[in-house]
XYZ file of C-alpha atoms in Angstrom:
676
model
C 5.670 -30.175 4.975
C 6.745 -32.943 7.554
C 4.847 -34.626 10.017
C 6.740 -32.773 12.773
C 5.447 -29.614 11.193
C 2.032 -30.629 11.395
C 2.067 -31.959 14.699
C 3.173 -28.282 15.994
C -0.204 -26.895 14.447
C -3.597 -26.629 16.056
C -6.172 -28.924 14.892
C -7.755 -26.090 12.887
C -4.871 -25.137 11.235
C -4.243 -28.363 10.307
C -7.706 -28.788 8.918
C -6.912 -25.613 6.825
C -4.047 -26.802 5.496
C -5.430 -30.514 4.497
C -8.550 -29.499 3.267
C -8.748 -30.110 -0.487
C -12.105 -31.369 -1.398
C -13.160 -28.053 -2.916
C -13.121 -24.165 -2.018
C -12.282 -23.072 1.419
C -12.595 -20.123 3.806
C -10.307 -19.789 6.610
C -11.811 -17.276 9.193
C -7.907 -16.174 10.580
C -8.508 -14.216 13.788
C -5.718 -11.702 14.510
C -2.544 -13.583 15.662
C -3.870 -16.844 14.885
C -1.401 -17.825 12.404
C -2.584 -17.120 9.126
C 0.387 -16.646 7.128
C 1.969 -19.954 8.476
C -1.176 -21.617 7.278
C -0.792 -20.288 3.900
C 2.550 -21.329 3.453
C 2.484 -24.381 4.975
C -0.523 -25.346 2.695
C 1.708 -24.448 -0.616
C 4.049 -26.587 1.064
C 1.860 -29.471 1.468
C 0.262 -29.035 -2.058
C 3.746 -29.557 -3.493
C 5.198 -31.852 -1.295
C 2.605 -34.331 -0.505
C 0.149 -33.636 -3.504
C 2.390 -34.060 -6.205
C 1.220 -29.922 -7.190
C 4.255 -28.636 -9.811
C 5.465 -25.553 -7.895
C 4.426 -23.110 -11.196
C 0.748 -24.260 -10.863
C 0.101 -23.075 -7.470
C -0.431 -19.231 -7.250
C -0.745 -17.146 -4.060
C -1.863 -13.262 -4.087
C -1.681 -10.816 -1.438
C -1.694 -6.936 -1.022
C 1.770 -5.889 -0.506
C 5.058 -6.699 -1.971
C 6.671 -7.140 1.457
C 3.790 -10.009 2.423
C 4.394 -11.674 -0.632
C 8.540 -11.547 -0.125
C 7.915 -12.778 3.604
C 6.043 -15.716 2.048
C 8.464 -16.686 -0.717
C 11.251 -16.186 1.967
C 9.764 -18.758 4.428
C 8.776 -21.342 1.483
C 12.375 -21.295 0.898
C 13.302 -23.124 3.729
C 10.152 -25.710 3.361
C 10.734 -26.351 0.152
C 14.480 -25.433 -1.369
C 15.216 -22.238 -3.218
C 14.771 -23.875 -6.730
C 10.747 -24.957 -6.042
C 10.276 -21.684 -4.173
C 11.488 -19.385 -7.129
C 8.859 -21.458 -9.394
C 5.897 -20.797 -7.125
C 3.549 -17.956 -8.404
C 3.472 -15.513 -5.092
C 2.463 -11.784 -5.977
C 0.235 -8.875 -4.972
C -2.919 -8.874 -7.362
C -1.622 -5.894 -8.993
C 1.601 -7.763 -10.043
C -0.304 -10.944 -11.126
C -2.669 -8.163 -13.018
C 0.344 -6.476 -15.006
C 1.860 -10.038 -15.851
C -1.439 -11.241 -17.363
C -1.771 -7.913 -19.505
C 1.792 -8.499 -20.702
C 1.110 -11.499 -22.032
C -2.114 -10.746 -23.534
C -1.930 -6.652 -24.349
C -3.793 -7.349 -27.610
C -7.009 -8.825 -26.235
C -7.633 -5.672 -24.423
C -6.026 -3.188 -26.886
C -3.062 -2.746 -25.660
C 0.280 -2.781 -27.173
C 3.078 -4.813 -25.420
C 4.836 -1.847 -24.138
C 2.277 0.174 -22.286
C 2.722 2.500 -19.340
C 1.723 1.773 -15.802
C 0.734 5.337 -14.756
C 1.246 6.057 -11.013
C -0.846 8.024 -8.841
C 1.049 11.189 -9.277
C 0.628 10.704 -13.275
C -3.064 10.321 -13.151
C -3.429 13.429 -10.757
C -1.322 15.556 -13.425
C -3.794 13.791 -16.140
C -7.215 14.681 -14.358
C -5.735 18.065 -13.392
C -5.420 18.625 -17.621
C -8.680 17.599 -18.075
C -10.311 19.617 -15.487
C -8.276 22.454 -15.834
C -8.170 23.701 -12.167
C -5.857 23.785 -9.209
C -8.510 22.826 -6.706
C -6.466 19.752 -5.261
C -9.458 18.737 -2.917
C -11.632 18.466 -5.947
C -9.129 16.697 -8.019
C -8.549 13.789 -5.622
C -12.258 13.655 -5.013
C -12.921 12.755 -8.969
C -9.559 10.604 -8.960
C -11.244 8.443 -5.987
C -14.709 8.306 -7.165
C -13.459 6.909 -10.783
C -11.541 4.477 -8.489
C -14.389 3.292 -6.969
C -16.580 3.080 -9.826
C -13.728 0.789 -11.474
C -13.103 -1.069 -8.298
C -16.868 -1.811 -8.552
C -16.201 -2.955 -12.365
C -18.713 0.251 -13.568
C -17.735 1.464 -16.738
C -18.192 5.403 -17.672
C -21.839 4.736 -19.500
C -22.621 2.612 -16.260
C -21.644 5.344 -14.109
C -23.538 8.115 -16.217
C -26.791 6.264 -15.154
C -25.809 5.771 -11.573
C -24.567 9.492 -10.861
C -26.646 11.281 -8.058
C -24.293 13.629 -6.058
C -22.624 16.447 -6.969
C -19.099 14.678 -6.359
C -20.354 11.725 -8.706
C -21.781 13.844 -11.547
C -18.344 15.830 -11.365
C -16.704 12.784 -11.634
C -18.607 10.865 -14.467
C -17.795 14.078 -16.491
C -14.529 13.454 -16.548
C -14.674 9.436 -16.493
C -14.998 9.065 -20.389
C -12.076 11.893 -21.271
C -9.883 10.013 -18.650
C -10.233 6.636 -19.814
C -9.955 7.877 -23.550
C -6.947 9.634 -22.484
C -5.171 6.340 -20.828
C -6.105 4.324 -24.475
C -4.441 7.179 -26.184
C -1.498 7.265 -23.935
C -1.178 3.146 -24.274
C -1.261 3.264 -20.718
C -3.302 1.710 -17.635
C -3.776 3.162 -14.150
C -3.395 1.181 -11.232
C -7.115 0.118 -11.026
C -6.854 -0.771 -14.726
C -4.459 -3.906 -13.621
C -7.270 -5.490 -12.147
C -10.015 -4.407 -14.161
C -8.752 -5.260 -17.687
C -7.331 -8.730 -16.742
C -10.852 -9.476 -15.286
C -12.453 -8.054 -18.652
C -10.265 -10.277 -20.609
C -11.127 -13.298 -18.761
C -14.648 -12.934 -19.362
C -14.517 -11.851 -23.150
C -12.017 -14.113 -24.544
C -12.402 -17.942 -23.421
C -9.263 -18.757 -25.122
C -7.406 -16.913 -22.671
C -9.469 -17.516 -19.684
C -8.911 -20.989 -20.510
C -5.235 -20.729 -20.745
C -5.313 -19.117 -17.438
C -7.408 -21.723 -15.456
C -5.262 -24.240 -16.740
C -2.386 -22.858 -15.561
C -3.870 -21.604 -12.125
C -4.166 -25.628 -10.481
C -4.684 -24.001 -6.758
C -5.032 -20.264 -5.667
C -4.533 -18.825 -2.321
C -5.660 -15.443 -1.278
C -4.372 -13.615 1.792
C -6.109 -10.366 3.517
C -9.450 -11.834 1.628
C -11.783 -9.098 3.614
C -9.576 -6.446 1.689
C -10.722 -7.383 -1.664
C -12.900 -5.520 -3.909
C -15.834 -6.564 -6.169
C -13.180 -6.800 -9.065
C -10.898 -8.692 -7.454
C -13.521 -11.154 -6.217
C -14.804 -11.294 -10.195
C -10.758 -11.954 -11.015
C -10.607 -14.848 -8.450
C -13.690 -16.463 -9.823
C -12.595 -16.420 -13.313
C -9.177 -17.752 -12.657
C -10.481 -20.542 -10.369
C -13.303 -21.542 -12.842
C -15.548 -24.192 -12.102
C -13.328 -26.527 -10.721
C -13.048 -23.891 -7.827
C -9.521 -24.892 -5.952
C -8.743 -21.942 -3.923
C -8.426 -21.159 -0.171
C -9.361 -17.766 0.902
C -7.791 -16.507 4.233
C -9.261 -13.622 5.920
C -10.995 -11.841 9.108
C -14.112 -9.555 8.626
C -13.296 -8.202 12.179
C -10.186 -6.410 10.525
C -11.841 -5.337 7.262
C -10.933 -1.609 7.587
C -11.024 -0.443 3.819
C -14.368 0.196 2.773
C -13.229 3.953 1.689
C -11.342 2.465 -1.052
C -13.659 -0.098 -2.421
C -13.068 -3.116 -0.514
C -16.296 -4.780 0.223
C -17.150 -7.337 2.978
C -20.069 -8.504 0.456
C -17.355 -10.812 -0.655
C -17.289 -12.983 2.376
C -20.956 -13.489 1.911
C -20.732 -13.837 -1.945
C -18.118 -16.829 -1.387
C -21.393 -18.746 0.795
C -23.775 -17.868 -1.983
C -21.705 -18.691 -4.912
C -20.126 -21.606 -3.565
C -22.544 -23.828 -1.527
C -19.928 -26.554 -0.977
C -17.773 -23.988 0.619
C -15.896 -25.147 3.789
C -15.544 -22.772 6.751
C -12.452 -22.843 8.892
C -11.999 -20.931 11.839
C -8.741 -19.914 13.501
C -9.532 -18.525 16.896
C -6.393 -19.369 19.063
C -4.149 -16.321 19.538
C -0.323 -16.843 19.703
C 0.138 -13.237 19.896
C -1.773 -11.481 22.557
C -2.639 -11.986 26.352
C -5.815 -12.810 27.605
C -6.639 -9.426 28.884
C -6.243 -7.963 25.340
C -8.301 -10.523 23.542
C -11.031 -9.980 25.912
C -11.021 -5.936 25.322
C -11.001 -6.753 21.734
C -13.968 -9.675 21.597
C -15.602 -7.391 23.920
C -15.445 -4.575 21.524
C -16.148 -6.150 18.302
C -19.272 -8.015 19.166
C -21.147 -4.602 18.971
C -20.564 -5.091 15.148
C -23.474 -7.290 13.195
C -21.518 -10.427 12.189
C -21.089 -12.840 9.100
C -19.325 -15.461 11.185
C -19.186 -15.627 15.051
C -15.866 -16.143 16.210
C -14.078 -15.561 19.747
C -10.404 -15.166 19.743
C -8.575 -16.880 22.935
C -5.252 -17.357 24.076
C -3.058 -19.652 26.391
C -0.537 -16.614 27.367
C -2.308 -15.657 30.484
C -3.981 -13.018 31.642
C -0.868 -10.512 31.435
C -0.752 -6.969 32.407
C -4.329 -4.961 32.864
C -4.940 -1.989 30.142
C -4.320 1.102 31.129
C -6.771 4.473 30.105
C -5.276 7.836 30.817
C -6.776 11.295 30.537
C -4.473 13.873 29.660
C -4.945 17.603 29.460
C -3.998 18.138 25.835
C -1.820 16.980 22.997
C 1.516 18.259 24.189
C 0.672 16.882 27.713
C -0.275 13.147 26.085
C 2.683 13.227 23.820
C 5.102 13.905 26.773
C 3.215 11.714 29.297
C 3.748 8.825 26.481
C 7.313 9.397 25.940
C 8.125 9.317 29.531
C 6.314 6.339 30.215
C 7.794 4.529 27.269
C 11.342 5.590 28.261
C 10.766 4.140 32.019
C 8.803 0.954 30.792
C 11.798 0.003 28.474
C 14.089 0.111 31.536
C 11.577 -1.418 33.742
C 10.964 -4.255 31.544
C 14.423 -4.767 29.879
C 13.025 -4.236 26.399
C 14.500 -2.582 23.042
C 12.799 0.456 21.762
C 11.561 -1.859 18.799
C 9.296 -3.280 21.206
C 7.502 -0.281 21.648
C 4.619 1.193 19.178
C 2.513 4.353 19.290
C -0.758 4.186 17.235
C -2.979 6.996 16.091
C -5.802 7.242 13.621
C -4.595 10.200 11.667
C -1.200 11.137 10.447
C -1.228 14.925 11.947
C -1.043 13.509 15.524
C 2.468 12.112 14.930
C 3.966 15.640 15.157
C 3.679 16.482 18.646
C 4.934 12.949 19.241
C 7.580 13.203 17.601
C 9.052 16.070 19.158
C 8.436 14.493 22.431
C 10.409 11.560 21.472
C 13.246 13.814 20.282
C 13.416 15.746 23.517
C 14.144 12.473 25.199
C 16.526 11.208 22.540
C 14.428 8.449 21.888
C 14.996 6.739 18.489
C 11.701 6.300 16.502
C 10.542 5.643 12.837
C 7.190 6.990 11.048
C 5.606 3.812 9.508
C 3.864 5.088 6.208
C 6.477 7.942 5.003
C 7.631 9.052 1.989
C 7.797 6.489 -0.679
C 11.343 6.239 -2.258
C 9.521 6.165 -5.283
C 7.820 9.395 -4.673
C 11.036 11.535 -4.174
C 11.386 13.937 -7.084
C 14.592 13.126 -7.865
C 13.665 9.349 -8.372
C 10.317 10.049 -10.305
C 12.757 12.552 -12.717
C 15.090 9.539 -13.655
C 12.059 7.362 -13.861
C 10.554 9.676 -16.368
C 13.315 8.917 -18.667
C 13.261 5.558 -18.256
C 9.443 5.196 -19.017
C 9.409 7.047 -22.239
C 12.351 5.177 -23.573
C 10.345 1.941 -22.914
C 6.874 3.422 -24.263
C 6.942 6.680 -26.574
C 3.411 7.293 -25.883
C 3.758 8.164 -22.131
C 3.203 11.531 -22.512
C 3.383 12.542 -19.224
C 6.976 11.132 -18.902
C 7.938 13.205 -21.895
C 6.882 16.414 -20.626
C 8.694 15.699 -17.223
C 11.581 14.621 -19.268
C 11.558 17.513 -21.378
C 12.039 19.955 -18.286
C 14.033 18.250 -16.088
C 16.695 19.509 -16.118
C 15.567 22.750 -17.947
C 16.500 22.790 -21.431
C 14.535 25.948 -22.791
C 11.627 23.759 -23.790
C 8.794 25.827 -21.541
C 4.988 25.285 -21.149
C 3.998 27.224 -24.401
C 6.035 24.979 -26.374
C 4.726 22.100 -24.594
C 1.166 23.529 -24.959
C 1.800 23.986 -28.811
C 3.044 20.752 -29.142
C 0.416 18.983 -27.420
C -2.206 21.072 -29.575
C -0.662 19.508 -32.675
C -0.121 16.151 -31.448
C -3.876 16.015 -30.671
C -5.153 17.008 -34.250
C -2.654 14.535 -35.640
C -3.372 11.476 -33.149
C 0.176 11.054 -32.246
C 2.301 10.979 -28.777
C 4.287 14.095 -27.894
C 7.143 12.293 -28.642
C 6.433 11.565 -32.179
C 4.599 15.133 -33.013
C 7.599 16.552 -32.088
C 9.640 14.470 -34.887
C 7.341 16.160 -37.504
C 8.454 18.865 -39.505
C 4.670 20.034 -39.151
C 5.168 20.412 -35.193
C 8.549 22.263 -35.745
C 7.010 24.818 -38.125
C 4.609 26.262 -35.670
C 7.345 26.507 -32.805
C 9.440 29.457 -32.364
C 13.032 28.622 -33.925
C 14.779 29.068 -30.329
C 12.595 26.697 -28.708
C 12.506 24.473 -31.990
C 16.425 23.996 -31.432
C 16.096 22.837 -28.069
C 13.317 20.394 -28.790
C 15.060 19.022 -31.732
C 17.917 18.419 -29.307
C 15.955 17.102 -27.132
C 14.247 14.575 -29.117
C 18.009 13.610 -31.016
C 19.128 12.866 -27.385
C 15.978 10.523 -26.679
C 16.202 8.865 -30.128
C 20.062 7.746 -29.825
C 18.920 5.289 -26.816
C 15.174 4.543 -28.050
C 16.349 1.828 -30.568
C 18.729 0.181 -27.986
C 16.019 0.706 -25.307
C 13.824 -1.693 -26.884
C 16.284 -4.835 -27.487
C 15.724 -7.799 -24.975
C 17.804 -7.879 -22.202
C 20.605 -10.032 -24.048
C 21.269 -7.666 -26.570
C 21.347 -4.533 -24.772
C 22.428 -4.867 -20.918
C 20.287 -2.510 -18.864
C 23.166 -1.622 -16.657
C 25.313 -0.050 -19.590
C 22.312 1.367 -21.210
C 21.617 3.306 -17.590
C 24.906 4.370 -17.142
C 25.163 5.966 -20.786
C 21.996 7.631 -19.999
C 22.686 9.202 -16.647
C 25.778 10.867 -18.267
C 24.049 11.971 -20.978
C 21.640 13.815 -18.646
C 24.259 15.134 -16.566
C 21.764 15.020 -13.743
C 24.303 15.401 -10.943
C 25.231 18.626 -12.172
C 21.517 19.288 -12.417
C 21.312 18.744 -8.729
C 23.786 20.789 -7.452
C 22.501 23.763 -9.253
C 19.196 23.547 -7.982
C 19.703 22.270 -4.712
C 19.606 24.721 -1.516
C 23.042 23.766 -0.602
C 25.674 20.758 -1.266
C 24.662 18.633 1.398
C 20.790 18.652 -0.024
C 22.657 17.782 -3.398
C 24.411 14.752 -2.077
C 21.570 13.215 -0.322
C 19.444 13.380 -3.609
C 22.321 12.116 -5.614
C 22.908 9.160 -3.473
C 18.798 8.458 -3.716
C 19.579 8.079 -7.435
C 22.706 6.146 -7.159
C 20.740 3.779 -5.150
C 17.985 3.875 -7.389
C 20.453 2.923 -10.260
C 21.906 0.033 -8.508
C 18.662 -1.298 -7.539
C 17.362 -1.376 -11.319
C 20.595 -3.098 -12.518
C 20.057 -5.912 -10.028
C 16.289 -6.580 -10.691
C 17.375 -6.326 -14.340
C 19.857 -8.804 -13.971
C 18.325 -11.122 -11.721
C 14.833 -11.241 -13.292
C 16.909 -11.204 -17.213
C 14.663 -7.929 -18.134
C 15.035 -5.438 -20.528
C 14.143 -2.219 -20.195
C 10.543 -2.472 -21.080
C 9.984 -5.004 -18.503
C 11.758 -3.181 -15.869
C 9.562 -0.105 -16.359
C 6.646 -1.763 -15.926
C 7.438 -3.807 -13.089
C 8.539 -0.238 -11.432
C 4.982 1.147 -10.334
C 4.113 -2.097 -8.992
C 7.403 -2.014 -6.132
C 7.557 0.180 -2.873
C 10.761 0.939 -0.736
C 10.296 -2.395 1.278
C 11.055 -4.313 -1.551
C 13.841 -2.405 -2.048
C 15.894 -2.689 1.175
C 16.048 -5.926 3.252
C 17.662 -4.490 6.106
C 16.125 -5.388 9.429
C 14.197 -2.807 11.132
C 16.326 -0.571 13.603
C 16.169 -0.335 17.314
C 13.534 2.450 17.482
C 9.877 3.247 18.493
C 7.542 2.917 15.728
C 5.119 5.877 15.287
C 2.408 4.476 12.571
C -1.558 5.153 11.863
C -3.825 2.138 12.999
C -4.152 1.572 8.970
C -0.364 1.073 8.106
C -0.027 -1.019 11.488
C -1.962 -3.687 10.376
C -0.337 -6.793 9.670
C 2.640 -5.725 12.345
C 2.805 -6.693 16.034
C 4.642 -5.202 19.195
C 5.405 -6.138 22.594
C 3.902 -2.728 23.879
C 1.534 -0.523 22.082
C 0.228 2.945 23.268
C -2.915 3.769 21.191
C -3.185 8.192 21.422
C -6.330 10.339 20.825
C -9.028 7.723 21.668
C -11.601 10.302 21.541
C -14.886 10.875 20.310
C -14.869 12.475 16.763
C -11.078 11.208 16.247
C -11.805 7.448 16.946
C -14.495 6.879 15.638
C -13.546 9.645 13.254
C -16.885 11.212 12.461
C -15.731 12.911 8.870
C -13.195 12.529 6.530
C -9.810 12.057 7.550
C -8.697 13.285 4.402
C -9.454 14.243 0.926
C -8.852 10.661 -0.053
C -11.344 9.198 1.685
C -14.957 9.200 0.994
C -17.656 9.806 3.487
C -19.824 6.451 3.855
C -23.259 5.963 5.699
C -22.925 6.650 9.595
C -23.400 3.271 10.721
C -21.161 1.613 7.946
C -18.688 4.336 9.075
C -18.737 3.329 13.056
C -18.442 -0.236 12.271
C -15.283 0.035 10.304
C -13.808 2.608 12.876
C -14.587 -0.085 15.407
C -12.706 -2.585 13.418
C -9.905 0.092 12.961
C -9.934 0.195 16.843
C -9.989 -3.775 17.005
C -6.744 -3.933 14.562
C -5.235 -1.301 16.948
C -5.831 -3.342 20.184
C -4.892 -6.763 18.582
C -1.334 -5.150 17.920
C -0.255 -5.253 21.183
C 1.433 -8.413 22.474
C 1.787 -7.792 26.585
C 0.743 -4.885 27.383
C -1.911 -2.086 25.757
C -2.168 1.533 27.027
C -4.771 3.995 26.007
C -4.707 8.061 26.083
C -6.982 10.541 25.155
C -7.037 14.735 25.535
C -9.512 16.404 27.852
C -9.065 19.268 25.180
C -7.244 19.774 21.476
C -6.642 23.047 19.949
C -8.299 23.611 16.462
C -8.744 26.516 14.566
C -6.958 28.627 17.031
C -9.373 27.908 19.894
C -9.203 24.995 22.486
C -12.068 22.636 22.440
C -13.288 20.118 25.035
C -13.345 16.613 24.231
C -14.875 13.254 25.213
C -13.543 9.693 25.769
C -14.054 7.489 22.946
C -17.104 5.064 23.036
C -15.014 2.452 21.998
C -13.254 2.495 25.810
C -16.492 1.571 27.370
C -17.122 -0.979 24.591
C -13.809 -2.505 25.785
C -15.240 -2.892 29.083
C -12.758 -0.462 30.389
C -12.982 2.523 32.656
C -10.434 5.503 32.798
C -7.829 4.858 35.642
C -7.776 7.978 37.415
C -4.525 6.725 39.280
C -2.521 6.370 35.657
C -3.507 10.011 34.795
C -0.334 12.375 33.924
C 1.626 12.813 37.196
C 3.125 15.987 36.001
C -0.100 17.622 34.568
C 0.592 20.631 37.218
C 4.333 21.044 36.164
C 5.212 23.977 33.780
C 7.117 23.772 31.007
C 10.160 24.565 32.629
C 9.244 21.715 35.234
C 8.970 19.191 32.695
C 12.019 20.349 30.660
C 14.143 19.690 34.284
C 12.326 16.342 34.454
C 13.427 15.379 31.026
C 16.743 16.117 31.648
C 16.858 14.536 35.036
C 15.588 11.127 33.088
C 18.447 11.453 30.293
C 20.994 11.196 33.358
C 19.829 8.399 34.932
C 21.326 4.841 34.887
C 19.996 2.778 32.350
């Protein structure tokens, strides 16, 4: 950290970087440069305060944010020092802690990390139902209990609602199954390290000595378990900086609690509070609307965002007749604005409360030949072909991974059906064995029909040829060679062409497999990992980590939740209506209903997040009617518009509302032929 870099920061930012007299909370408003403060403080600790890079830890919530921090620190510290820093997500840190101390929590070093789909399948097998809504509700409730550090016995005493009583009946069995599989779910990656630090003084002391300074990004999104992990890691020295914004706390439905902000002041009386209120992103007009809106919420900490960027354009509020008219109007205005403002497509974003709102917007953009990307689409690692290949790797890394055994045994089809697997599962349960181990026993083979027995023996033999090699360290068995031989043995490419509807679909799916293999080989080589370490890491990565390409020149379509942390020159917020934003019920089966007042407050914070994504212009639209259940329903403009101090401007209502569908199409064609 150089003197010139300090001079480029405002006084509050400088104070946040330099303060080292105890714990601090940096209340960082939207667009106030919080990431810059975090990386500058890390550089300050290493360059000016003689902290060893390996003793500085920073945790955040996404791999993308962690990667961005590391890349920016390479420019400040150099590649070697930046590489020694411990910058990761909470969950990546958790899996590292478990890998080093697995025995302390009753796990073997080669434990499995079960993803959401594996956990769903496990819960489904325990409930014996195909009711997806019920299964998701059970999983969500168990996750909330884990995040609150509530074990099955405690949950049994707390459960009151029908949903909770349903979930508590499964909680014990679910945990017992995970332990039998020597597996953990995503929540366990925080829960188990937290319990380990509480119950194992020697492990706690070792980690506290290792973590000399801790920085926590997006602190308002932490849950009770993550807060306890922070407390245990920092200990009595309490050398940490938490950076967050109570006005952007939008994840209460998944266990995040704003109480963690209040607890900091309660548990650390010496806490230093520093407010970052100067916004470097948005015009004052946008910030005034955001400030006016959010003052309706009860405040833990008062703050007012301000900007030196001038007032800028007025915010527009438009009433459209329906969803089709809204989508077409936004697409037309967006196309015109690109020409008028001499902007690029990537300067524009269309944000909405629910994924279902994207469908008609996509069609309107396609009609105008406007390129777009949808944020928060299907993860690369959720694709069926990717999950198929990973099942084999998971099983080779951990023979107790029963979900992986089932998927690998049935993909490609090799004569092992559900009846065989059920018979094998019953035998394994009686003998307290994994499916893989049970399949190797003479007793299991004796209760399976001869034809299926032969298929099962062939499959087990195939796996055994690779299992011993997979357990070797990277130096003795390079992952690249193992992967190539495994794929040749599975003959997965041939399988894809057999099951795909056409050759083109098969080529696309096979290319996804090749991309996966390239990524795995590179990751293993760069980190000097064997297969076990690589497989444990896979559940924690995302598509963003896989590709370093810059975003294409395209309009971004995104939910408000997925847009958090992003910014765009011009933002269109659509569907600003009562019942949709604020949303007055469940958005999906993954969400739980919370108290009415709390829900409105969180929805207001979500609107605030949407507003503050905009740098130069902000446009709100709402529909006078929506079609639901085959009928048109009248809509009302969201209360948030008035709370922003705005009114609908009749002059900017859809000028083409009276056009017939053919007239609209003719107008679109005319726009397409207009010189840009």
